[in-house]
């Protein structure tokens, strides 16, 4: 096996949900519509976009938490299917957004972190299990004496650490981080971001880091993918995307980041988009972004642009730029 | 022109009386707000930033009470108003928009009827005038197809649209002050940009003052003239945006600024503030931030720091400033 093979390889992933509207009418919600990307070992790919663009669905479909409508997910050179997903559960884990609803309030911390250990039979005796739980708690910056407490006894940041410890319990090689810091306060956010980075350095885990906060994403990621209405519109090295976005949507998204710097704010030119994101049930024909795009022409209405290579690892889906 | 500031908050204390004991949410904050200015209040959850605004509006829940202090609007103490006076005051002189536009609009009434109600209560216009004003307000806040929107229910609108309707309602009676409590937190970045742009342009057009409450330092830097940094119900630091961001004099403010990722320093590690926020049920005797502060001194644990002027446009409540000043004055002494 060659080393330059990506760890996760997603090819043309699609996730459609049937939606009933009215008595007979059935519509299809194309939450994810043909998304492809790769993630190398120990790499972080940031996935950004607005609510409803399908970024969370990408993460969940990738893990087969939803059955993909079409497309393939390859992990470490093997095709992941419904039948063999069990083998991959140990390698691919997820950390959820809301540290309040993602932990069972009736389970102690040791039960929560121990559950994946139980499922995968990762210990020989009770002592080994307890030791492993203590080790995991220390790893994420909690005290091993916390093991017998319940989730409600912890603050938001500490709960998110419990969620991370649960994901780490099975020694995964890849973790989907679904908005793991959005529910936390700024000072706590930095603690958790650092924890993720330290774990990556120590254990060589690859992340798919999903978030809407671009400042956090650019800090965490080597590459960034920008999603709009179920499609990736631009993907490339983080610094390039932030400093020199090509796709009109990325441009406005990045210009809209409120900079924590009054001087920069005074000189910034915000590209304010008109209107709202169209409903994914009634997607515009052609390029999904054309209804809000400043540069849209007739060509944009005719066909949907596909991702094309722009050199230096950057791909952009736009007819014009 | 009088020199009295539009709004003066003096030594405001607010507590909530819960089964667990007295939660001291706001512990003596003071600030002035001048006509046409934008004041930002920033802090983490539980820092008392929203409660301080609710106290000004007198919309605290049953368990909450302002225990001390004054809120002077044009020199009159709002806290002494009767409920009737208060009702007339709210909406017409000072109004508020909230974080979640979905829960703040009534789902069973149309946008139009809610907007008309706000106008009807505070003015004596005829039905036609009210309808015209409602339409005008929706146009002002940039809602497309305003006639159609008036007949729609809140659930038929998007989040950004709902927030625009909230702003239209808040501004319908041309208040002098608009309090915006995390108005863009629930919105996406591009919609947030739309709403901030809108608030800035309306502020210029109508000349009202804004109190912007948020935890997002980016939003604060973007639109505020003056900033208050709150921690555990107290003002840590107050000053112009430039002073707060480029010359912070409280360890908490410094920590906050250090803990946000910046675009230029990609590979530098974030420096988080250690520890967890203070328990408002048991506030320490000294500085509330001392337990998380790297520069804490003995006195920080014993005595609360006073707010002192760092310069003309900057106040900070930190013992380190006192120390620095004392050291400076020592050196100023004549050489013997």
XYZ file of C-alpha atoms in Angstrom:
657
model
C 0.000 0.000 0.000
C 1.500 3.293 -1.031
C 1.602 6.114 1.465
C 0.246 8.834 -0.769
C -3.118 7.145 -1.038
C -5.778 9.270 0.696
C -7.265 7.939 3.927
C -10.791 8.980 3.030
C -11.892 9.200 -0.573
C -15.427 10.424 -1.248
C -16.601 10.100 -4.832
C -19.713 11.786 -6.160
C -21.630 11.315 -2.911
C -25.349 12.012 -3.119
C -27.954 12.091 -0.409
C -31.557 12.732 -1.369
C -34.436 12.795 1.079
C -38.020 12.253 -0.043
C -40.321 15.011 1.169
C -44.075 14.865 1.064
C -45.821 18.009 0.048
C -49.560 17.798 -0.178
C -51.430 14.563 -0.641
C -49.918 13.100 -3.774
C -47.054 15.345 -4.465
C -43.650 13.965 -3.619
C -40.563 16.084 -3.859
C -36.911 15.204 -3.504
C -34.666 17.223 -1.271
C -31.172 17.041 -2.667
C -29.241 17.642 0.542
C -25.944 16.513 -0.916
C -25.683 16.482 -4.670
C -22.509 14.987 -6.023
C -19.746 15.805 -3.577
C -16.198 14.498 -4.021
C -13.111 15.099 -1.897
C -10.215 13.289 -0.296
C -8.609 13.532 3.103
C -5.050 12.357 3.748
C -3.774 10.657 6.862
C -3.479 13.118 9.728
C -4.909 15.943 7.636
C -7.746 18.336 8.443
C -10.211 19.270 5.760
C -12.470 22.161 6.738
C -16.009 22.140 5.392
C -17.822 25.474 5.503
C -21.151 26.747 4.305
C -24.367 28.220 5.596
C -27.101 26.335 7.375
C -28.972 24.043 5.037
C -26.106 23.712 2.575
C -25.691 20.050 3.440
C -22.400 20.092 5.309
C -23.687 18.073 8.255
C -25.350 15.618 5.884
C -22.024 15.097 4.125
C -20.453 14.130 7.453
C -23.250 11.766 8.387
C -23.624 10.154 4.981
C -19.887 9.676 4.844
C -20.150 7.615 8.038
C -23.168 5.743 6.686
C -25.343 7.137 9.448
C -27.617 7.801 6.479
C -27.668 5.380 3.595
C -26.155 7.259 0.645
C -28.422 7.661 -2.377
C -25.452 7.330 -4.687
C -21.703 7.619 -4.677
C -18.856 5.852 -2.991
C -16.846 6.255 0.171
C -13.423 4.629 0.247
C -11.558 4.306 3.509
C -7.886 3.389 3.405
C -8.301 1.806 -0.017
C -11.431 -0.192 0.851
C -14.956 0.549 -0.321
C -17.333 1.228 2.539
C -20.760 -0.326 2.035
C -23.823 -0.927 4.186
C -22.756 -4.495 4.789
C -19.216 -3.896 5.936
C -19.685 -0.559 7.714
C -19.306 -2.347 11.062
C -15.637 -2.981 10.332
C -15.050 0.709 9.779
C -16.877 2.033 12.823
C -13.703 1.623 14.843
C -11.751 3.762 12.414
C -14.301 6.471 11.725
C -15.923 8.380 14.573
C -17.915 11.567 15.061
C -18.072 14.426 17.566
C -21.398 16.230 17.599
C -22.258 19.889 17.831
C -24.405 20.037 20.909
C -22.596 18.751 23.985
C -25.898 18.858 25.882
C -28.031 16.591 23.746
C -25.314 14.231 22.547
C -24.615 12.745 25.980
C -27.156 10.487 27.672
C -28.142 12.173 30.953
C -28.793 8.832 32.661
C -25.338 7.431 32.038
C -22.203 8.207 34.010
C -19.133 9.451 32.190
C -17.486 6.049 32.497
C -20.560 4.412 30.909
C -20.553 6.931 28.080
C -16.887 6.507 27.270
C -16.960 2.798 28.076
C -19.824 1.998 25.703
C -17.711 1.964 22.531
C -15.157 -0.143 24.410
C -17.904 -2.627 25.327
C -19.261 -2.785 21.784
C -15.893 -3.457 20.220
C -14.649 -5.717 23.078
C -11.539 -3.664 23.580
C -10.609 -4.847 27.044
C -9.826 -8.129 28.771
C -11.072 -7.332 32.258
C -12.751 -4.646 34.304
C -9.533 -3.095 35.437
C -8.338 -2.652 31.883
C -11.609 -0.944 31.026
C -11.349 1.444 33.970
C -7.717 2.187 33.153
C -8.548 2.952 29.547
C -11.372 5.304 30.588
C -9.047 7.116 32.982
C -6.422 7.356 30.251
C -8.944 8.818 27.801
C -10.176 11.366 30.321
C -6.617 12.537 30.964
C -5.968 12.660 27.239
C -8.777 15.166 26.662
C -7.837 17.238 29.676
C -10.339 15.984 32.236
C -9.690 14.517 35.629
C -9.894 10.711 35.902
C -11.979 11.160 39.069
C -14.734 12.583 36.877
C -15.590 9.088 35.634
C -18.416 8.449 38.070
C -20.263 11.680 37.549
C -23.176 12.384 35.233
C -23.032 14.644 32.196
C -25.197 17.375 33.741
C -22.528 18.012 36.360
C -20.179 19.396 33.716
C -19.934 22.683 31.850
C -20.350 22.887 28.081
C -16.630 22.734 27.358
C -16.133 19.773 29.671
C -19.043 17.927 28.065
C -17.538 18.462 24.654
C -14.351 16.899 26.040
C -16.392 13.884 27.142
C -17.781 13.649 23.607
C -14.247 13.740 22.228
C -13.087 11.067 24.682
C -15.969 8.841 23.547
C -14.923 9.254 19.918
C -11.292 8.514 20.800
C -12.108 5.388 22.812
C -11.798 3.063 19.825
C -8.562 4.597 18.506
C -10.050 5.997 15.313
C -7.952 7.195 12.418
C -10.582 9.644 11.236
C -13.095 11.827 13.096
C -15.931 13.866 11.657
C -16.149 16.987 13.819
C -19.626 18.396 13.263
C -19.585 21.995 14.531
C -17.808 20.895 17.705
C -17.173 24.385 19.068
C -20.176 26.411 17.890
C -22.107 25.921 21.128
C -19.214 27.070 23.305
C -18.044 30.437 24.612
C -15.032 32.075 22.979
C -12.553 31.352 25.769
C -13.687 27.717 25.994
C -13.728 27.401 22.199
C -9.983 28.041 22.121
C -9.413 25.288 24.705
C -11.302 22.732 22.611
C -9.661 23.824 19.334
C -6.274 23.338 20.994
C -7.332 19.928 22.299
C -8.251 18.837 18.766
C -4.884 20.033 17.467
C -2.886 18.363 20.217
C -4.703 15.071 19.662
C -3.989 15.257 15.965
C -0.292 15.799 16.587
C -0.136 13.043 19.182
C -2.312 10.418 17.498
C -2.193 11.368 13.821
C -5.964 11.486 13.417
C -7.499 12.992 10.275
C -10.445 15.369 10.721
C -13.315 16.495 8.603
C -13.931 19.745 10.447
C -17.431 21.040 9.739
C -18.229 24.548 10.936
C -19.764 27.813 9.904
C -17.173 29.887 11.766
C -14.566 30.583 9.103
C -12.005 31.923 11.531
C -11.958 28.643 13.435
C -11.967 26.575 10.259
C -9.047 28.396 8.678
C -7.130 28.019 11.917
C -7.719 24.266 12.078
C -7.547 23.170 8.466
C -4.919 22.574 5.832
C -7.525 22.618 3.095
C -11.020 24.085 3.001
C -14.069 23.093 0.978
C -16.873 25.644 0.548
C -20.375 24.222 0.082
C -23.476 25.854 -1.311
C -26.824 24.077 -1.729
C -25.471 20.543 -1.630
C -22.462 21.121 -3.850
C -18.839 22.002 -3.287
C -18.223 25.291 -5.100
C -14.578 25.684 -4.227
C -11.915 23.565 -2.568
C -8.248 24.274 -1.999
C -5.480 25.159 0.456
C -6.869 27.075 3.447
C -4.669 30.164 3.078
C -5.496 30.516 -0.633
C -9.226 30.188 -0.090
C -9.191 32.797 2.698
C -6.839 35.294 1.058
C -7.845 34.873 -2.529
C -11.261 33.235 -2.956
C -12.200 32.662 -6.597
C -15.848 31.587 -6.539
C -18.220 34.561 -6.081
C -19.903 32.749 -3.198
C -16.626 32.137 -1.360
C -15.737 35.765 -1.979
C -18.852 37.069 -0.295
C -18.697 34.465 2.470
C -15.160 35.472 3.351
C -15.838 39.192 3.075
C -18.725 38.696 5.502
C -16.556 37.370 8.332
C -16.695 39.956 11.089
C -13.033 40.675 11.805
C -12.137 41.141 15.461
C -10.031 44.153 14.525
C -11.516 47.670 14.297
C -8.839 48.875 11.871
C -9.506 46.024 9.447
C -13.253 46.570 9.830
C -12.939 50.202 8.771
C -11.107 49.327 5.574
C -13.044 46.230 4.718
C -15.394 46.058 1.824
C -18.244 43.733 2.614
C -19.783 42.025 -0.394
C -23.356 41.764 0.812
C -25.374 39.094 -0.954
C -28.898 39.855 -2.001
C -31.706 37.693 -0.742
C -31.712 34.322 0.934
C -30.525 30.854 0.090
C -33.105 29.282 -2.268
C -35.037 26.315 -0.904
C -33.221 23.078 -1.707
C -36.636 21.705 -2.731
C -36.872 24.156 -5.592
C -33.326 24.497 -6.748
C -32.627 26.988 -9.488
C -31.706 25.457 -12.823
C -28.069 25.649 -13.782
C -25.668 27.033 -11.226
C -27.313 26.919 -7.771
C -25.715 30.225 -6.804
C -26.802 32.229 -9.827
C -29.901 33.740 -8.134
C -27.654 35.631 -5.716
C -24.576 36.061 -7.884
C -23.441 39.512 -9.004
C -21.860 38.149 -12.150
C -24.561 35.732 -13.298
C -25.117 35.518 -17.042
C -27.415 33.453 -19.268
C -24.815 30.714 -19.451
C -25.172 30.186 -15.689
C -28.857 29.336 -16.063
C -28.235 26.725 -18.697
C -25.825 24.308 -17.109
C -24.435 23.654 -13.681
C -20.676 24.259 -13.607
C -18.586 21.352 -12.388
C -15.445 21.579 -10.292
C -12.483 22.328 -12.527
C -8.829 22.384 -11.632
C -7.276 25.846 -11.258
C -3.778 24.699 -10.285
C -2.052 24.568 -6.910
C -4.579 22.114 -5.581
C -7.523 24.429 -6.116
C -10.783 23.471 -7.768
C -13.606 25.886 -8.514
C -17.102 25.340 -9.904
C -17.919 28.507 -11.814
C -18.458 29.305 -15.490
C -17.060 32.796 -15.252
C -14.236 33.092 -12.767
C -27.984 71.359 23.320
C -27.906 69.782 26.742
C -24.937 67.873 28.017
C -26.993 65.205 29.726
C -26.290 61.842 28.088
C -29.304 60.130 26.584
C -28.996 57.121 28.872
C -27.073 56.928 32.104
C -26.810 53.642 33.937
C -25.439 54.107 37.437
C -24.213 51.352 39.712
C -26.849 48.896 38.523
C -27.253 45.679 40.527
C -29.612 42.901 39.473
C -30.198 39.611 41.263
C -32.295 36.556 40.630
C -33.775 34.858 43.659
C -33.767 31.152 42.957
C -34.213 28.069 45.132
C -30.457 27.686 45.202
C -29.967 31.211 46.492
C -29.347 34.698 45.200
C -27.769 34.745 41.760
C -26.029 38.065 41.417
C -26.155 38.539 37.664
C -25.250 42.213 37.500
C -22.993 43.684 40.183
C -22.707 47.394 39.799
C -22.300 48.502 36.227
C -22.280 52.101 35.075
C -22.158 53.599 31.632
C -23.386 56.503 29.571
C -24.826 56.377 26.119
C -24.939 59.470 23.955
C -27.418 60.177 21.198
C -26.546 58.493 17.913
C -23.748 56.323 19.311
C -23.263 52.572 19.119
C -22.286 50.944 22.394
C -21.187 47.310 22.368
C -21.499 45.064 25.404
C -19.408 41.937 25.045
C -18.978 38.993 27.373
C -19.477 35.272 27.647
C -22.689 33.539 28.608
C -23.593 34.393 32.169
C -21.587 37.599 32.222
C -24.747 39.623 32.772
C -24.756 41.441 29.457
C -28.345 40.554 28.555
C -29.632 40.925 32.115
C -28.217 44.436 32.298
C -30.229 45.336 29.197
C -33.363 43.611 30.504
C -32.969 45.666 33.688
C -32.897 48.868 31.668
C -36.045 47.772 29.818
C -37.525 46.387 33.049
C -38.447 43.106 31.450
C -36.821 40.779 33.985
C -38.551 37.526 34.834
C -40.485 37.230 38.118
C -37.494 36.039 40.100
C -35.277 38.896 38.986
C -35.049 42.266 40.694
C -32.954 45.381 40.335
C -31.559 45.714 43.849
C -29.626 48.936 43.493
C -28.779 51.668 41.072
C -30.352 54.097 38.665
C -31.262 54.087 34.999
C -31.587 57.670 33.846
C -33.167 58.377 30.485
C -32.779 62.067 29.655
C -32.167 62.560 33.356
C -35.343 60.736 34.529
C -35.100 57.546 36.552
C -36.753 54.804 34.530
C -36.724 52.453 37.508
C -39.223 54.731 39.280
C -41.736 54.699 36.429
C -45.178 53.220 37.027
C -46.104 50.198 34.878
C -48.242 52.499 32.687
C -45.405 54.940 32.182
C -43.114 52.049 31.485
C -45.416 50.702 28.811
C -45.461 54.037 27.054
C -41.716 54.293 27.411
C -40.934 50.889 25.973
C -41.266 50.758 22.241
C -41.574 54.488 21.732
C -38.370 55.730 23.364
C -36.375 52.561 23.702
C -36.979 49.232 22.033
C -35.313 45.907 21.753
C -34.622 43.123 19.287
C -33.744 39.640 20.392
C -31.530 36.803 19.362
C -34.095 34.366 18.074
C -36.597 36.036 15.785
C -38.709 32.884 15.633
C -39.610 32.796 19.313
C -40.155 36.527 19.489
C -42.784 36.734 16.798
C -46.191 35.291 17.575
C -46.735 32.315 15.263
C -50.536 32.665 15.127
C -50.688 36.263 13.941
C -49.598 37.606 10.593
C -46.530 39.788 10.303
C -48.802 42.684 9.388
C -51.028 42.444 12.443
C -48.030 42.304 14.768
C -46.392 45.236 13.071
C -49.635 47.252 13.101
C -50.138 46.491 16.784
C -46.743 47.964 17.639
C -47.627 51.152 15.781
C -51.214 51.360 17.113
C -50.178 51.159 20.775
C -47.755 54.035 20.625
C -49.329 56.453 18.170
C -52.824 57.706 17.421
C -52.912 57.169 13.705
C -55.868 56.108 11.632
C -56.149 52.597 10.277
C -54.976 53.662 6.842
C -52.035 55.552 8.254
C -51.043 52.559 10.352
C -51.178 50.288 7.336
C -49.102 52.753 5.327
C -46.568 53.038 8.124
C -46.274 49.234 8.404
C -45.609 49.021 4.698
C -43.105 51.853 4.862
C -41.251 50.124 7.717
C -40.948 46.864 5.822
C -39.572 48.737 2.833
C -37.138 50.561 5.090
C -35.656 47.325 6.428
C -35.328 45.899 2.945
C -38.036 43.244 2.935
C -38.907 42.355 -0.629
C -42.583 42.265 -1.693
C -43.735 44.045 1.486
C -47.460 43.888 0.631
C -47.312 40.120 0.422
C -45.192 39.784 3.564
C -47.723 41.713 5.655
C -50.231 38.922 5.036
C -47.792 36.119 5.782
C -47.125 34.315 9.051
C -43.684 34.282 10.674
C -43.051 30.646 9.763
C -43.311 31.512 6.090
C -40.292 33.794 6.336
C -36.605 32.941 6.522
C -34.493 33.723 9.589
C -32.964 36.840 8.074
C -36.396 38.050 6.947
C -37.827 37.526 10.442
C -35.008 39.498 11.984
C -35.765 42.306 9.528
C -39.421 42.220 10.610
C -38.295 42.403 14.257
C -36.169 45.426 13.430
C -39.085 47.021 11.578
C -41.299 46.505 14.653
C -38.654 47.893 16.976
C -38.108 50.976 14.862
C -41.744 51.628 13.931
C -42.136 54.312 16.591
C -38.738 55.874 16.034
C -37.146 55.077 19.385
C -34.105 56.980 20.628
C -32.374 53.785 21.666
C -32.399 50.355 20.093
C -31.115 47.504 22.244
C -30.010 44.587 20.087
C -29.493 41.408 22.098
C -27.333 39.082 19.967
C -29.316 40.050 16.863
C -27.198 38.042 14.447
C -26.103 35.040 16.498
C -28.796 32.775 15.084
C -28.080 33.842 11.504
C -25.637 32.690 8.860
C -22.568 34.749 8.051
C -23.870 36.239 4.814
C -27.256 37.035 6.389
C -25.438 38.442 9.419
C -23.586 40.769 7.064
C -26.917 41.903 5.582
C -28.404 42.638 9.010
C -25.313 44.464 10.296
C -25.202 46.539 7.136
C -28.901 47.317 7.581
C -28.496 48.327 11.229
C -25.592 50.594 10.379
C -27.434 52.329 7.562
C -30.622 52.740 9.643
C -28.599 54.125 12.504
C -27.111 56.747 10.222
C -30.476 57.514 8.639
C -32.545 57.727 11.828
C -29.829 58.886 14.214
C -30.778 56.535 17.038
C -28.354 55.121 19.595
C -27.737 51.370 19.633
C -26.706 49.075 22.441
C -25.289 45.990 20.784
C -25.036 42.949 23.014
C -22.987 40.094 21.639
C -20.321 37.541 22.419
C -18.779 37.971 18.981
C -15.745 40.259 19.096
C -15.878 40.478 15.314
C -19.359 41.996 15.303
C -18.326 44.394 18.079
C -15.215 45.556 16.225
C -17.272 46.042 13.112
C -19.901 48.497 14.278
C -19.294 49.894 17.775
C -18.008 53.302 18.843
C -17.571 52.316 22.469
C -17.186 48.865 24.014
C -17.920 47.471 27.458
C -16.339 44.139 28.367
C -18.300 42.342 31.073
C -17.329 39.473 33.324
C -19.390 38.089 36.211
C -21.792 41.010 36.138
C -19.130 43.690 36.344
C -17.491 45.988 33.843
C -13.902 44.861 33.304
C -13.107 47.496 30.847
C -14.809 50.260 28.928
C -13.395 52.331 26.112
C -13.380 53.146 22.424
C -13.093 50.224 20.026
C -9.477 51.058 19.247
C -8.538 51.304 22.924
C -10.138 47.951 23.772
C -8.638 46.053 20.839
C -5.203 47.683 20.642
C -4.606 48.716 24.237
C -6.515 46.272 26.463
C -5.845 46.862 30.154
C -7.737 44.006 31.760
C -6.392 40.465 31.721
C -9.791 39.084 30.740
C -10.032 41.323 27.663
C -6.483 40.379 26.717
C -7.381 36.714 27.107
C -10.501 37.075 24.976
C -8.579 38.757 22.186
C -5.815 36.135 22.335
C -8.263 33.253 22.199
C -9.840 34.093 18.833
C -8.160 32.713 15.727
C -6.715 35.290 13.375
C -6.165 34.986 9.690
C -2.565 36.161 9.698
C -1.359 33.907 12.485
C -2.470 30.629 11.054
C 0.075 28.333 12.587
C 0.222 29.994 15.938
C -1.527 28.167 18.703
C -4.512 29.786 20.325
C -4.028 30.875 23.910
C -7.232 29.982 25.732
C -8.292 31.408 29.073
C -7.765 28.621 31.575
C -10.503 27.421 33.893
C -14.242 27.912 33.724
C -16.493 30.928 34.318
C -17.229 31.932 37.882
C -20.257 30.683 39.829
C -22.644 33.612 40.258
C -24.118 32.020 43.377
C -20.815 32.303 45.208
C -18.948 35.294 43.955
C -15.459 35.631 45.399
C -14.568 38.521 47.686
C -11.940 39.876 45.337
C -11.792 40.185 41.581
C -14.112 37.608 39.984
C -11.557 36.850 37.297
C -8.639 36.315 39.699
C -8.922 32.515 39.706
C -8.387 32.403 35.930
C -5.901 35.259 35.735
C -2.200 34.712 35.080
C -1.252 38.046 36.611
C -3.296 37.722 39.806
C -1.737 39.276 42.876
C -2.560 38.819 46.545
C -4.814 41.834 46.626
C -6.860 40.479 43.681
C -8.188 37.687 45.893
C -9.072 39.988 48.773
C -10.428 43.186 47.333
C -12.449 44.122 44.282
C -10.609 46.403 41.890
C -12.118 49.842 41.307
C -12.745 51.227 37.858
C -9.940 53.642 37.095
C -9.273 55.846 34.094
C -6.428 54.586 31.938
C -6.782 57.609 29.679
C -9.547 59.966 28.527
C -11.426 57.302 26.640
C -10.657 54.155 28.596
C -11.646 52.719 31.983
C -10.386 49.440 33.406
C -11.031 47.603 36.661
C -7.834 45.667 37.275
C -5.340 45.862 40.142
C -2.478 45.552 37.687
C -3.241 49.037 36.424
C -3.080 50.379 39.961
C 0.244 48.641 40.396
C 1.550 50.027 37.139
C 0.491 53.526 38.115
C 2.079 53.216 41.536
C 5.304 52.032 39.956
C 5.191 54.892 37.531
C 4.660 57.434 40.255
C 7.542 55.968 42.279
C 9.827 56.769 39.420
C 8.409 60.229 39.072
C 9.650 61.140 42.564
C 12.428 63.687 42.776
C 15.841 62.091 42.994
C 17.349 62.494 46.451
